[in-house]
């Protein structure tokens, strides 16, 4: 038994050695394979980290809605022939829903809100608008809250109630000749649009609201010299727009307006600008500068993409959030900056002599 055990022992030792060598080789091969595979295919935790970094990069590069134009109503009491945001619906969001959308915009980086229409003072006699102005300034603490209006519906009591929270009021005025305003449709009945403009200018000064004028240059006012009138009114900004065609709004089969007869060329627009070059507050906006350089929200809080010459809506920010909806806005941030979209827009920073 001892002899056979002695003979068997070397065989057992050899088998053990071979087994151990196989185990070591398998272990080393497995580690080398896994290491090599790991270089090509990250682990689950690595993939998760990469996705997180990519999402952060996307968030960082996403367009921030710094300045937003909210057309909460399409209804208007004027019938301007070139209007490019016409009364295709009568819908207005409930106040709480509008506030929810504004809060989402603030959380996404909004610094300036501009309320427009239609005529924003028409709905609920201006109280709906006033409550939104108060909410944006007092609750959201936005640096700038502004309004664009035709001025016909504004009363002094509105300034008394809401004026403190409004930074800028822009009144649209295309001519200082009443007959021209009648031809354009910038009028209601026998009211003088120009007299109303001066009255609102005085209220803005009295209630400490920065006053601005918007003018659309077209075939009916192209030869007018507005220099003296603008200098007398002394707005903080005079926005001068070239008449713009938008399919489905003021051009095309489904449009409520036919603006083709109002359209002017680039050369005609430049001649108007040259004639008014002495006006220091003039801010020109050609079709090229204007078309895609505004973030526009419609009455449903959908961003409107104008890149194809029409207004293609995104999904509502109330349904999908700001980050997703803004991807379909067609917004040209570079042109926004080139046209001077970012300026001193808080009345606290304007250092105006009221």
Coordinates of N, CA and C in Angstrom, one line a residue, residues 74-316:
X74 N -56.3 87.0 -29.9 CA -56.2 87.5 -31.3 C -57.3 88.5 -31.6
X75 N -58.2 88.7 -30.7 CA -59.3 89.7 -31.0 C -58.8 91.1 -31.0
X76 N -59.3 91.9 -31.9 CA -58.9 93.3 -32.0 C -60.0 94.2 -32.5
X77 N -60.0 95.5 -32.1 CA -61.1 96.4 -32.5 C -60.6 97.3 -33.7
X78 N -59.4 97.1 -34.1 CA -58.9 97.8 -35.3 C -58.9 96.7 -36.5
X79 N -58.7 97.2 -37.7 CA -58.7 96.4 -38.9 C -57.5 96.8 -39.8
X80 N -56.3 96.8 -39.2 CA -55.1 97.2 -40.0 C -54.9 96.2 -41.1
X81 N -54.8 96.7 -42.3 CA -54.7 95.8 -43.5 C -53.6 94.9 -43.6
X82 N -52.5 95.2 -42.9 CA -51.3 94.4 -43.0 C -51.1 93.5 -41.7
X83 N -52.1 93.4 -40.8 CA -51.9 92.7 -39.6 C -51.5 91.3 -39.8
X84 N -50.4 90.8 -39.1 CA -49.9 89.5 -39.3 C -50.1 88.6 -38.1
X85 N -51.1 89.0 -37.2 CA -51.6 88.1 -36.2 C -53.1 88.3 -36.0
X86 N -53.9 87.7 -36.9 CA -55.3 88.1 -37.0 C -56.2 87.3 -36.1
X87 N -57.5 87.7 -36.1 CA -58.5 87.1 -35.2 C -59.0 85.8 -35.7
X88 N -58.2 84.8 -35.8 CA -58.6 83.5 -36.3 C -59.3 82.7 -35.3
X89 N -59.1 83.0 -34.0 CA -59.9 82.4 -32.9 C -60.2 83.4 -31.9
X90 N -61.1 83.1 -31.0 CA -61.5 84.0 -29.9 C -61.0 83.5 -28.5
X91 N -60.2 82.4 -28.6 CA -59.8 81.7 -27.4 C -58.8 82.5 -26.5
X92 N -59.0 82.5 -25.2 CA -58.1 83.1 -24.2 C -58.0 82.1 -23.1
X93 N -56.8 81.7 -22.7 CA -56.6 80.8 -21.6 C -57.2 81.3 -20.3
X94 N -57.6 80.4 -19.4 CA -58.0 80.9 -18.1 C -56.8 81.5 -17.4
X95 N -57.0 82.4 -16.5 CA -56.0 83.2 -15.9 C -55.0 82.3 -15.2
X96 N -55.4 81.3 -14.4 CA -54.5 80.4 -13.7 C -53.6 79.6 -14.6
X97 N -54.2 79.2 -15.8 CA -53.4 78.4 -16.8 C -52.3 79.4 -17.4
X98 N -52.7 80.6 -17.7 CA -51.7 81.5 -18.3 C -50.6 81.8 -17.3
X99 N -50.9 81.9 -16.0 CA -49.9 82.1 -15.0 C -49.0 80.9 -14.9
X100 N -49.6 79.7 -15.0 CA -48.8 78.5 -14.9 C -47.7 78.5 -16.0
X101 N -48.2 78.9 -17.2 CA -47.3 78.9 -18.4 C -46.2 80.0 -18.2
X102 N -46.5 81.1 -17.6 CA -45.5 82.2 -17.4 C -44.5 81.7 -16.4
X103 N -45.0 81.0 -15.4 CA -44.0 80.5 -14.3 C -43.1 79.5 -15.0
X104 N -43.6 78.6 -15.9 CA -42.7 77.7 -16.6 C -41.6 78.4 -17.4
X105 N -42.0 79.5 -18.0 CA -41.1 80.3 -18.8 C -40.0 81.0 -17.9
X106 N -40.5 81.5 -16.8 CA -39.5 82.1 -15.8 C -38.5 81.1 -15.3
X107 N -39.0 79.9 -15.0 CA -38.1 78.8 -14.5 C -37.1 78.3 -15.6
X108 N -37.4 78.6 -16.9 CA -36.6 78.2 -18.0 C -35.6 79.4 -18.5
X109 N -35.7 80.5 -17.8 CA -34.8 81.6 -18.1 C -35.4 82.9 -18.6
X110 N -36.7 83.0 -18.7 CA -37.3 84.2 -19.2 C -37.0 85.4 -18.3
X111 N -36.6 86.5 -18.9 CA -36.3 87.8 -18.2 C -37.2 88.9 -18.6
X112 N -37.8 88.8 -19.8 CA -38.7 89.8 -20.3 C -39.9 89.2 -21.0
X113 N -41.1 89.7 -20.6 CA -42.3 89.2 -21.2 C -43.0 90.4 -21.9
X114 N -43.5 90.2 -23.1 CA -44.2 91.3 -23.8 C -45.6 90.7 -24.1
X115 N -46.6 91.4 -23.6 CA -48.0 91.0 -23.9 C -48.5 91.8 -25.1
X116 N -49.1 91.0 -26.0 CA -49.6 91.6 -27.3 C -50.9 90.9 -27.7
X117 N -51.3 91.2 -28.9 CA -52.6 90.6 -29.4 C -52.5 90.4 -30.9
X118 N -53.6 90.6 -31.5 CA -54.8 91.3 -31.2 C -54.6 92.6 -30.3
X119 N -55.6 93.0 -29.7 CA -55.5 94.1 -28.8 C -55.6 93.6 -27.3
X120 N -54.5 93.7 -26.6 CA -54.5 93.0 -25.2 C -55.4 93.7 -24.2
X121 N -55.8 95.0 -24.4 CA -56.6 95.7 -23.5 C -58.1 95.4 -23.7
X122 N -58.4 94.6 -24.8 CA -59.8 94.4 -25.1 C -60.4 93.3 -24.2
X123 N -59.7 92.3 -23.9 CA -60.3 91.2 -23.1 C -60.4 91.6 -21.6
X124 N -61.7 91.5 -21.1 CA -62.0 91.8 -19.7 C -61.7 93.2 -19.4
X125 N -61.8 94.1 -20.4 CA -61.5 95.5 -20.2 C -60.1 95.9 -19.6
X126 N -59.2 95.0 -19.9 CA -57.8 95.2 -19.5 C -57.4 94.6 -18.1
X127 N -58.4 94.1 -17.4 CA -58.1 93.6 -16.1 C -57.4 92.2 -16.2
X128 N -57.7 91.4 -17.2 CA -57.0 90.2 -17.4 C -55.5 90.5 -17.6
X129 N -55.2 91.4 -18.5 CA -53.9 91.9 -18.8 C -53.2 92.4 -17.5
X130 N -53.9 93.3 -16.8 CA -53.3 93.9 -15.6 C -52.9 92.8 -14.6
X131 N -53.7 91.8 -14.4 CA -53.4 90.7 -13.4 C -52.2 90.0 -13.9
X132 N -52.0 89.8 -15.2 CA -50.8 89.1 -15.7 C -49.6 90.0 -15.5
X133 N -49.7 91.3 -15.7 CA -48.6 92.2 -15.5 C -48.2 92.2 -14.0
X134 N -49.2 92.2 -13.1 CA -48.9 92.2 -11.6 C -48.2 90.9 -11.3
X135 N -48.7 89.8 -11.8 CA -48.1 88.5 -11.5 C -46.7 88.4 -11.9
X136 N -46.4 88.8 -13.1 CA -45.0 88.7 -13.7 C -44.0 89.6 -12.9
X137 N -44.5 90.8 -12.5 CA -43.6 91.7 -11.7 C -43.5 91.3 -10.3
X138 N -44.6 91.1 -9.6 CA -44.6 90.9 -8.2 C -44.3 89.5 -7.8
X139 N -44.9 88.5 -8.4 CA -44.7 87.1 -8.1 C -43.4 86.5 -8.7
X140 N -43.3 86.7 -10.0 CA -42.2 86.1 -10.8 C -41.0 87.0 -10.7
X141 N -41.2 88.3 -10.4 CA -40.1 89.3 -10.3 C -39.3 89.4 -11.5
X142 N -39.9 89.4 -12.7 CA -39.2 89.6 -14.0 C -38.6 91.0 -14.1
X143 N -37.4 91.1 -14.6 CA -36.8 92.4 -14.8 C -37.6 93.3 -15.7
X144 N -38.3 92.8 -16.7 CA -39.1 93.6 -17.6 C -40.4 93.0 -18.0
X145 N -41.4 93.9 -17.9 CA -42.8 93.5 -18.3 C -43.3 94.6 -19.2
X146 N -43.7 94.2 -20.5 CA -44.1 95.3 -21.4 C -45.3 94.9 -22.2
X147 N -45.9 95.8 -22.8 CA -47.2 95.6 -23.6 C -47.1 96.4 -24.9
X148 N -47.7 95.7 -26.0 CA -47.9 96.4 -27.2 C -49.4 96.6 -27.4
X149 N -49.8 97.8 -27.7 CA -51.3 98.1 -27.8 C -51.5 99.1 -28.9
X150 N -52.7 99.1 -29.4 CA -53.1 100.2 -30.3 C -53.5 101.5 -29.5
X151 N -53.7 101.3 -28.2 CA -53.9 102.5 -27.3 C -55.4 102.9 -27.2
X152 N -56.3 102.3 -28.0 CA -57.6 102.8 -28.1 C -58.5 102.4 -26.8
X153 N -58.1 101.4 -26.1 CA -58.9 100.9 -25.0 C -58.3 101.2 -23.6
X154 N -57.2 102.0 -23.6 CA -56.5 102.2 -22.3 C -57.2 103.4 -21.6
X155 N -57.4 103.2 -20.3 CA -58.0 104.2 -19.4 C -57.0 104.6 -18.4
X156 N -57.1 105.8 -17.8 CA -56.2 106.2 -16.8 C -56.3 105.3 -15.6
X157 N -57.5 104.9 -15.2 CA -57.6 104.0 -14.0 C -56.8 102.7 -14.1
X158 N -56.5 102.3 -15.4 CA -55.7 101.1 -15.5 C -54.2 101.4 -15.0
X159 N -53.7 102.6 -15.4 CA -52.4 103.0 -14.9 C -52.4 103.1 -13.4
X160 N -53.5 103.7 -12.9 CA -53.6 103.8 -11.4 C -53.5 102.5 -10.7
X161 N -54.1 101.5 -11.3 CA -54.1 100.2 -10.6 C -52.9 99.3 -10.9
X162 N -52.4 99.3 -12.2 CA -51.4 98.4 -12.6 C -50.1 99.0 -13.1
X163 N -50.1 100.3 -13.3 CA -48.9 101.0 -13.9 C -47.6 100.8 -13.2
X164 N -47.6 100.7 -11.9 CA -46.4 100.5 -11.1 C -45.6 99.3 -11.5
X165 N -46.3 98.2 -12.0 CA -45.7 97.0 -12.3 C -45.3 96.8 -13.8
X166 N -45.6 97.9 -14.6 CA -45.3 97.8 -16.0 C -44.1 98.6 -16.3
X167 N -43.1 98.0 -17.1 CA -41.9 98.7 -17.4 C -42.1 99.5 -18.7
X168 N -42.6 98.9 -19.7 CA -42.7 99.6 -21.0 C -44.1 99.4 -21.6
X169 N -44.7 100.5 -22.2 CA -45.9 100.4 -23.0 C -45.6 100.9 -24.4
X170 N -45.7 100.1 -25.4 CA -45.5 100.4 -26.8 C -46.9 100.6 -27.4
X171 N -47.1 101.8 -28.1 CA -48.3 102.1 -28.8 C -48.0 102.1 -30.3
X172 N -48.8 101.4 -31.0 CA -48.6 101.3 -32.5 C -49.2 102.5 -33.2
X173 N -48.3 103.2 -33.9 CA -48.8 104.4 -34.7 C -48.0 104.4 -36.0
X174 N -48.7 104.3 -37.1 CA -48.1 104.2 -38.4 C -48.0 105.5 -39.2
X175 N -48.8 106.4 -38.7 CA -48.8 107.7 -39.4 C -49.3 108.8 -38.5
X176 N -48.9 110.0 -38.8 CA -49.3 111.2 -38.0 C -50.3 112.0 -38.9
X177 N -50.9 111.3 -39.8 CA -51.9 111.9 -40.7 C -53.2 111.0 -40.5
X178 N -54.3 111.6 -40.0 CA -55.5 110.8 -39.7 C -56.0 110.1 -40.9
X179 N -55.9 110.8 -42.1 CA -56.5 110.2 -43.3 C -55.7 108.9 -43.7
X180 N -54.4 108.9 -43.4 CA -53.5 107.8 -43.7 C -53.9 106.6 -42.8
X181 N -54.1 106.9 -41.5 CA -54.5 105.9 -40.5 C -55.8 105.3 -40.9
X182 N -56.7 106.1 -41.5 CA -58.0 105.6 -41.9 C -57.8 104.6 -43.1
X183 N -56.9 104.9 -44.0 CA -56.6 104.0 -45.2 C -56.0 102.7 -44.7
X184 N -55.1 102.8 -43.7 CA -54.5 101.6 -43.2 C -55.4 100.7 -42.4
X185 N -56.4 101.3 -41.7 CA -57.3 100.6 -40.8 C -56.9 100.8 -39.4
X186 N -56.0 101.7 -39.1 CA -55.5 101.9 -37.7 C -56.4 103.0 -37.1
X187 N -57.7 102.6 -36.9 CA -58.7 103.5 -36.4 C -59.9 102.8 -35.9
X188 N -60.7 103.5 -35.1 CA -62.0 102.9 -34.7 C -63.0 104.1 -34.7
X189 N -64.0 104.1 -35.6 CA -64.9 105.2 -35.6 C -64.3 106.5 -35.9
X190 N -64.7 107.5 -35.1 CA -64.2 108.9 -35.3 C -63.2 109.3 -34.3
X191 N -62.7 108.3 -33.5 CA -61.7 108.6 -32.5 C -60.4 109.0 -33.2
X192 N -59.7 110.0 -32.7 CA -58.4 110.4 -33.2 C -57.3 109.5 -32.6
X193 N -56.7 108.7 -33.5 CA -55.6 107.8 -33.0 C -54.4 108.7 -32.5
X194 N -54.2 109.8 -33.1 CA -53.0 110.6 -32.8 C -53.2 111.3 -31.4
X195 N -54.5 111.8 -31.2 CA -54.8 112.5 -29.9 C -54.6 111.5 -28.8
X196 N -55.1 110.3 -29.1 CA -55.0 109.2 -28.1 C -53.5 108.9 -27.7
X197 N -52.7 108.9 -28.8 CA -51.3 108.6 -28.6 C -50.6 109.6 -27.6
X198 N -50.9 110.9 -27.8 CA -50.4 112.0 -26.9 C -50.9 111.8 -25.5
X199 N -52.2 111.4 -25.4 CA -52.8 111.3 -24.0 C -52.1 110.1 -23.3
X200 N -51.8 109.0 -24.0 CA -51.2 107.9 -23.4 C -49.7 108.2 -23.0
X201 N -49.1 109.0 -23.9 CA -47.7 109.5 -23.6 C -47.7 110.2 -22.3
X202 N -48.6 111.1 -22.0 CA -48.7 111.8 -20.8 C -48.9 110.9 -19.6
X203 N -49.8 110.0 -19.7 CA -50.1 109.0 -18.7 C -48.8 108.2 -18.3
X204 N -48.1 107.8 -19.3 CA -46.9 107.0 -19.1 C -45.9 107.9 -18.3
X205 N -45.8 109.1 -18.6 CA -44.9 110.0 -17.8 C -45.4 110.2 -16.4
X206 N -46.7 110.3 -16.2 CA -47.3 110.6 -14.9 C -47.1 109.3 -14.0
X207 N -47.3 108.2 -14.6 CA -47.3 106.9 -13.8 C -46.0 106.1 -13.9
X208 N -45.0 106.8 -14.5 CA -43.7 106.2 -14.5 C -43.6 104.9 -15.3
X209 N -44.1 104.9 -16.5 CA -44.0 103.8 -17.4 C -43.2 104.3 -18.7
X210 N -42.2 103.5 -19.1 CA -41.4 103.9 -20.3 C -42.3 103.8 -21.5
X211 N -42.3 104.9 -22.3 CA -43.1 105.0 -23.5 C -42.4 104.6 -24.8
X212 N -43.0 103.8 -25.6 CA -42.4 103.3 -26.9 C -43.4 103.4 -28.0
X213 N -42.9 103.6 -29.2 CA -43.8 103.7 -30.4 C -43.3 102.6 -31.4
X214 N -44.3 101.9 -32.0 CA -44.1 100.9 -33.0 C -44.7 101.4 -34.3
X215 N -44.0 101.4 -35.4 CA -44.6 101.8 -36.7 C -44.3 100.8 -37.8
X216 N -45.3 100.4 -38.6 CA -45.1 99.5 -39.7 C -45.1 100.3 -41.0
X217 N -44.0 100.3 -41.7 CA -43.8 101.1 -42.9 C -44.3 100.3 -44.1
X218 N -45.2 101.0 -44.8 CA -45.9 100.3 -45.9 C -46.1 101.3 -47.1
X219 N -46.9 100.9 -48.1 CA -47.1 101.8 -49.2 C -47.8 103.1 -48.9
X220 N -48.6 103.1 -47.8 CA -49.4 104.3 -47.5 C -48.6 105.3 -46.7
X221 N -47.6 104.9 -46.0 CA -46.8 105.9 -45.2 C -45.4 106.1 -45.6
X222 N -45.0 105.4 -46.7 CA -43.6 105.3 -47.0 C -42.9 106.7 -47.3
X223 N -43.7 107.7 -47.8 CA -43.2 109.0 -48.1 C -43.3 110.0 -47.0
X224 N -43.9 109.6 -45.8 CA -44.1 110.5 -44.7 C -42.8 110.8 -44.0
X225 N -42.7 112.0 -43.5 CA -41.6 112.4 -42.6 C -42.1 112.5 -41.2
X226 N -41.8 111.6 -40.3 CA -42.3 111.6 -39.0 C -41.3 112.2 -37.9
X227 N -40.2 112.7 -38.4 CA -39.2 113.1 -37.5 C -39.7 114.1 -36.4
X228 N -40.3 115.1 -36.8 CA -40.8 116.2 -35.8 C -41.7 115.6 -34.8
X229 N -42.6 114.8 -35.2 CA -43.6 114.2 -34.3 C -43.0 113.2 -33.3
X230 N -42.0 112.4 -33.8 CA -41.4 111.4 -32.9 C -40.5 112.1 -31.9
X231 N -39.8 113.2 -32.3 CA -38.9 113.9 -31.4 C -39.8 114.6 -30.4
X232 N -40.9 115.1 -30.7 CA -41.8 115.7 -29.8 C -42.3 114.7 -28.7
X233 N -42.7 113.5 -29.1 CA -43.2 112.5 -28.2 C -42.1 111.9 -27.4
X234 N -40.9 111.9 -28.0 CA -39.7 111.4 -27.3 C -39.8 110.0 -26.6
X235 N -40.1 109.0 -27.4 CA -40.2 107.7 -26.8 C -38.8 107.1 -26.5
X236 N -38.8 106.1 -25.6 CA -37.5 105.5 -25.3 C -37.0 104.7 -26.5
X237 N -37.9 104.2 -27.3 CA -37.6 103.4 -28.5 C -38.6 103.7 -29.6
X238 N -38.2 103.8 -30.8 CA -39.2 103.9 -31.9 C -38.8 102.7 -32.8
X239 N -39.6 101.6 -32.7 CA -39.4 100.4 -33.6 C -40.1 100.7 -34.9
X240 N -39.3 100.6 -36.0 CA -39.7 100.8 -37.3 C -39.6 99.5 -38.1
X241 N -40.8 98.9 -38.4 CA -40.9 97.6 -39.1 C -41.2 97.7 -40.6
X242 N -40.5 96.9 -41.4 CA -40.9 96.7 -42.8 C -42.1 95.8 -42.8
X243 N -43.2 96.2 -43.6 CA -44.4 95.4 -43.7 C -44.0 94.0 -44.1
X244 N -44.5 93.0 -43.3 CA -44.2 91.6 -43.5 C -45.4 90.7 -43.9
X245 N -45.2 89.8 -44.9 CA -46.2 88.9 -45.3 C -46.0 87.6 -44.5
X246 N -47.2 87.1 -44.0 CA -47.2 85.8 -43.3 C -48.3 85.0 -43.9
X247 N -48.0 83.9 -44.5 CA -49.0 83.0 -45.2 C -50.1 82.5 -44.1
X248 N -51.3 82.7 -44.4 CA -52.4 82.2 -43.5 C -52.8 83.3 -42.6
X249 N -52.1 84.4 -42.5 CA -52.5 85.6 -41.6 C -52.8 86.8 -42.5
X250 N -51.9 87.2 -43.3 CA -52.2 88.4 -44.2 C -51.8 88.1 -45.6
X251 N -51.7 86.9 -46.0 CA -51.4 86.5 -47.4 C -51.9 85.0 -47.5
X252 N -52.3 84.7 -48.8 CA -52.7 83.3 -49.0 C -54.3 83.2 -49.0
X253 N -54.7 82.0 -49.4 CA -56.2 81.7 -49.5 C -56.9 81.8 -48.2
X254 N -56.2 81.3 -47.1 CA -56.9 81.2 -45.8 C -56.7 82.5 -44.9
X255 N -56.1 83.5 -45.5 CA -55.8 84.7 -44.7 C -57.0 85.6 -44.5
X256 N -57.0 86.3 -43.3 CA -58.1 87.2 -43.0 C -57.8 88.6 -43.5
X257 N -56.5 88.8 -43.9 CA -56.1 90.1 -44.4 C -55.4 89.9 -45.8
X258 N -55.4 90.9 -46.6 CA -54.6 90.8 -47.9 C -53.6 92.0 -47.9
X259 N -52.4 91.7 -47.5 CA -51.4 92.7 -47.2 C -50.5 93.0 -48.4
X260 N -50.7 92.3 -49.5 CA -49.8 92.4 -50.7 C -49.7 93.9 -51.1
X261 N -50.9 94.6 -51.0 CA -50.9 96.0 -51.5 C -50.1 96.9 -50.5
X262 N -49.8 96.4 -49.4 CA -49.0 97.3 -48.4 C -47.5 97.0 -48.5
X263 N -47.1 96.0 -49.2 CA -45.7 95.6 -49.1 C -44.8 96.6 -49.9
X264 N -43.6 96.9 -49.3 CA -42.6 97.7 -49.9 C -41.3 97.0 -50.0
X265 N -40.4 97.5 -50.9 CA -39.1 96.8 -51.1 C -38.1 97.2 -50.1
X266 N -37.0 96.5 -50.1 CA -35.9 96.8 -49.1 C -35.4 98.2 -49.4
X267 N -35.3 98.6 -50.7 CA -34.8 99.9 -51.1 C -35.7 101.0 -50.5
X268 N -37.0 100.8 -50.7 CA -37.9 101.8 -50.2 C -37.9 101.9 -48.6
X269 N -37.7 100.8 -48.0 CA -37.6 100.8 -46.5 C -36.3 101.5 -46.1
X270 N -35.2 101.3 -46.8 CA -34.0 102.0 -46.5 C -34.1 103.5 -46.7
X271 N -34.8 103.9 -47.7 CA -35.0 105.3 -48.0 C -35.7 106.0 -46.8
X272 N -36.7 105.3 -46.3 CA -37.5 105.8 -45.1 C -36.5 105.9 -43.9
X273 N -35.7 104.9 -43.7 CA -34.7 104.9 -42.6 C -33.7 106.1 -42.8
X274 N -33.3 106.3 -44.0 CA -32.3 107.4 -44.2 C -32.9 108.8 -43.9
X275 N -34.2 108.9 -44.3 CA -34.9 110.1 -44.0 C -35.1 110.4 -42.5
X276 N -35.1 109.4 -41.7 CA -35.2 109.6 -40.3 C -34.0 109.2 -39.5
X277 N -32.8 109.3 -40.1 CA -31.6 109.0 -39.5 C -31.2 109.9 -38.3
X278 N -31.8 111.0 -38.2 CA -31.5 112.0 -37.2 C -32.3 111.7 -35.9
X279 N -33.2 110.7 -35.9 CA -34.0 110.3 -34.7 C -33.2 109.3 -33.9
X280 N -32.7 109.7 -32.7 CA -31.8 108.9 -32.0 C -32.4 107.6 -31.4
X281 N -33.7 107.5 -31.2 CA -34.3 106.3 -30.6 C -34.8 105.3 -31.7
X282 N -34.5 105.6 -33.0 CA -35.0 104.7 -34.0 C -34.3 103.3 -34.0
X283 N -35.1 102.3 -34.1 CA -34.6 100.9 -34.1 C -35.3 100.2 -35.3
X284 N -34.5 100.1 -36.4 CA -35.1 99.5 -37.6 C -35.2 98.0 -37.6
X285 N -36.2 97.5 -38.2 CA -36.3 96.0 -38.4 C -36.9 95.6 -39.8
X286 N -36.0 95.2 -40.6 CA -36.4 94.7 -41.9 C -37.0 93.3 -41.8
X287 N -37.6 92.8 -42.9 CA -38.2 91.5 -42.9 C -37.2 90.4 -42.5
X288 N -35.9 90.6 -42.9 CA -34.9 89.6 -42.6 C -34.6 89.5 -41.1
X289 N -34.6 90.7 -40.5 CA -34.3 90.8 -39.1 C -35.4 90.3 -38.2
X290 N -36.6 90.6 -38.7 CA -37.8 90.4 -37.9 C -38.3 88.9 -37.9
X291 N -38.3 88.3 -39.1 CA -39.1 87.0 -39.3 C -38.8 86.0 -38.2
X292 N -37.6 85.6 -37.9 CA -37.3 84.5 -37.0 C -36.6 84.9 -35.7
X293 N -36.6 86.2 -35.4 CA -35.8 86.7 -34.3 C -36.7 87.0 -33.0
X294 N -37.9 86.5 -33.1 CA -38.8 86.7 -32.0 C -39.3 85.4 -31.5
X295 N -39.4 85.2 -30.2 CA -40.1 84.0 -29.6 C -41.5 84.4 -29.4
X296 N -42.4 83.8 -30.2 CA -43.8 84.1 -30.2 C -44.6 83.0 -29.6
X297 N -45.4 83.3 -28.6 CA -46.4 82.3 -28.1 C -47.8 82.8 -28.5
X298 N -48.6 81.8 -29.0 CA -49.9 82.1 -29.4 C -50.9 82.0 -28.2
X299 N -52.2 82.1 -28.4 CA -53.2 82.0 -27.4 C -53.2 80.7 -26.6
X300 N -52.7 79.7 -27.2 CA -52.6 78.4 -26.5 C -51.3 78.1 -25.9
X301 N -50.4 79.1 -25.9 CA -49.0 79.0 -25.4 C -48.2 78.0 -26.2
X302 N -48.4 78.1 -27.5 CA -47.6 77.3 -28.5 C -46.6 78.3 -29.1
X303 N -45.3 77.9 -29.3 CA -44.4 78.7 -30.0 C -44.7 78.6 -31.5
X304 N -44.6 79.8 -32.2 CA -44.9 79.8 -33.6 C -43.6 79.9 -34.4
X305 N -43.4 79.0 -35.4 CA -42.3 78.9 -36.2 C -42.6 79.6 -37.6
X306 N -41.9 80.7 -37.9 CA -42.2 81.5 -39.1 C -41.2 81.2 -40.2
X307 N -40.3 80.2 -40.1 CA -39.2 80.0 -41.1 C -39.7 79.7 -42.5
X308 N -40.9 79.1 -42.6 CA -41.4 78.8 -43.9 C -42.4 79.9 -44.4
X309 N -42.4 81.0 -43.8 CA -43.2 82.1 -44.3 C -44.7 82.0 -43.7
X310 N -44.9 81.1 -42.8 CA -46.2 80.9 -42.2 C -45.9 80.7 -40.7
X311 N -47.0 80.5 -39.9 CA -46.8 80.3 -38.5 C -47.2 78.9 -38.1
X312 N -46.2 78.0 -38.0 CA -46.3 76.6 -37.7 C -46.2 76.5 -36.2
X313 N -47.3 76.0 -35.5 CA -47.2 76.0 -34.0 C -46.5 74.7 -33.5
X314 N -45.9 74.9 -32.3 CA -45.3 73.8 -31.6 C -46.4 73.2 -30.7
X315 N -46.1 72.2 -29.9 CA -47.1 71.8 -28.9 C -47.0 72.8 -27.8
X316 N -48.1 72.9 -27.0 CA -48.2 73.9 -25.9 C -47.2 73.6 -24.8

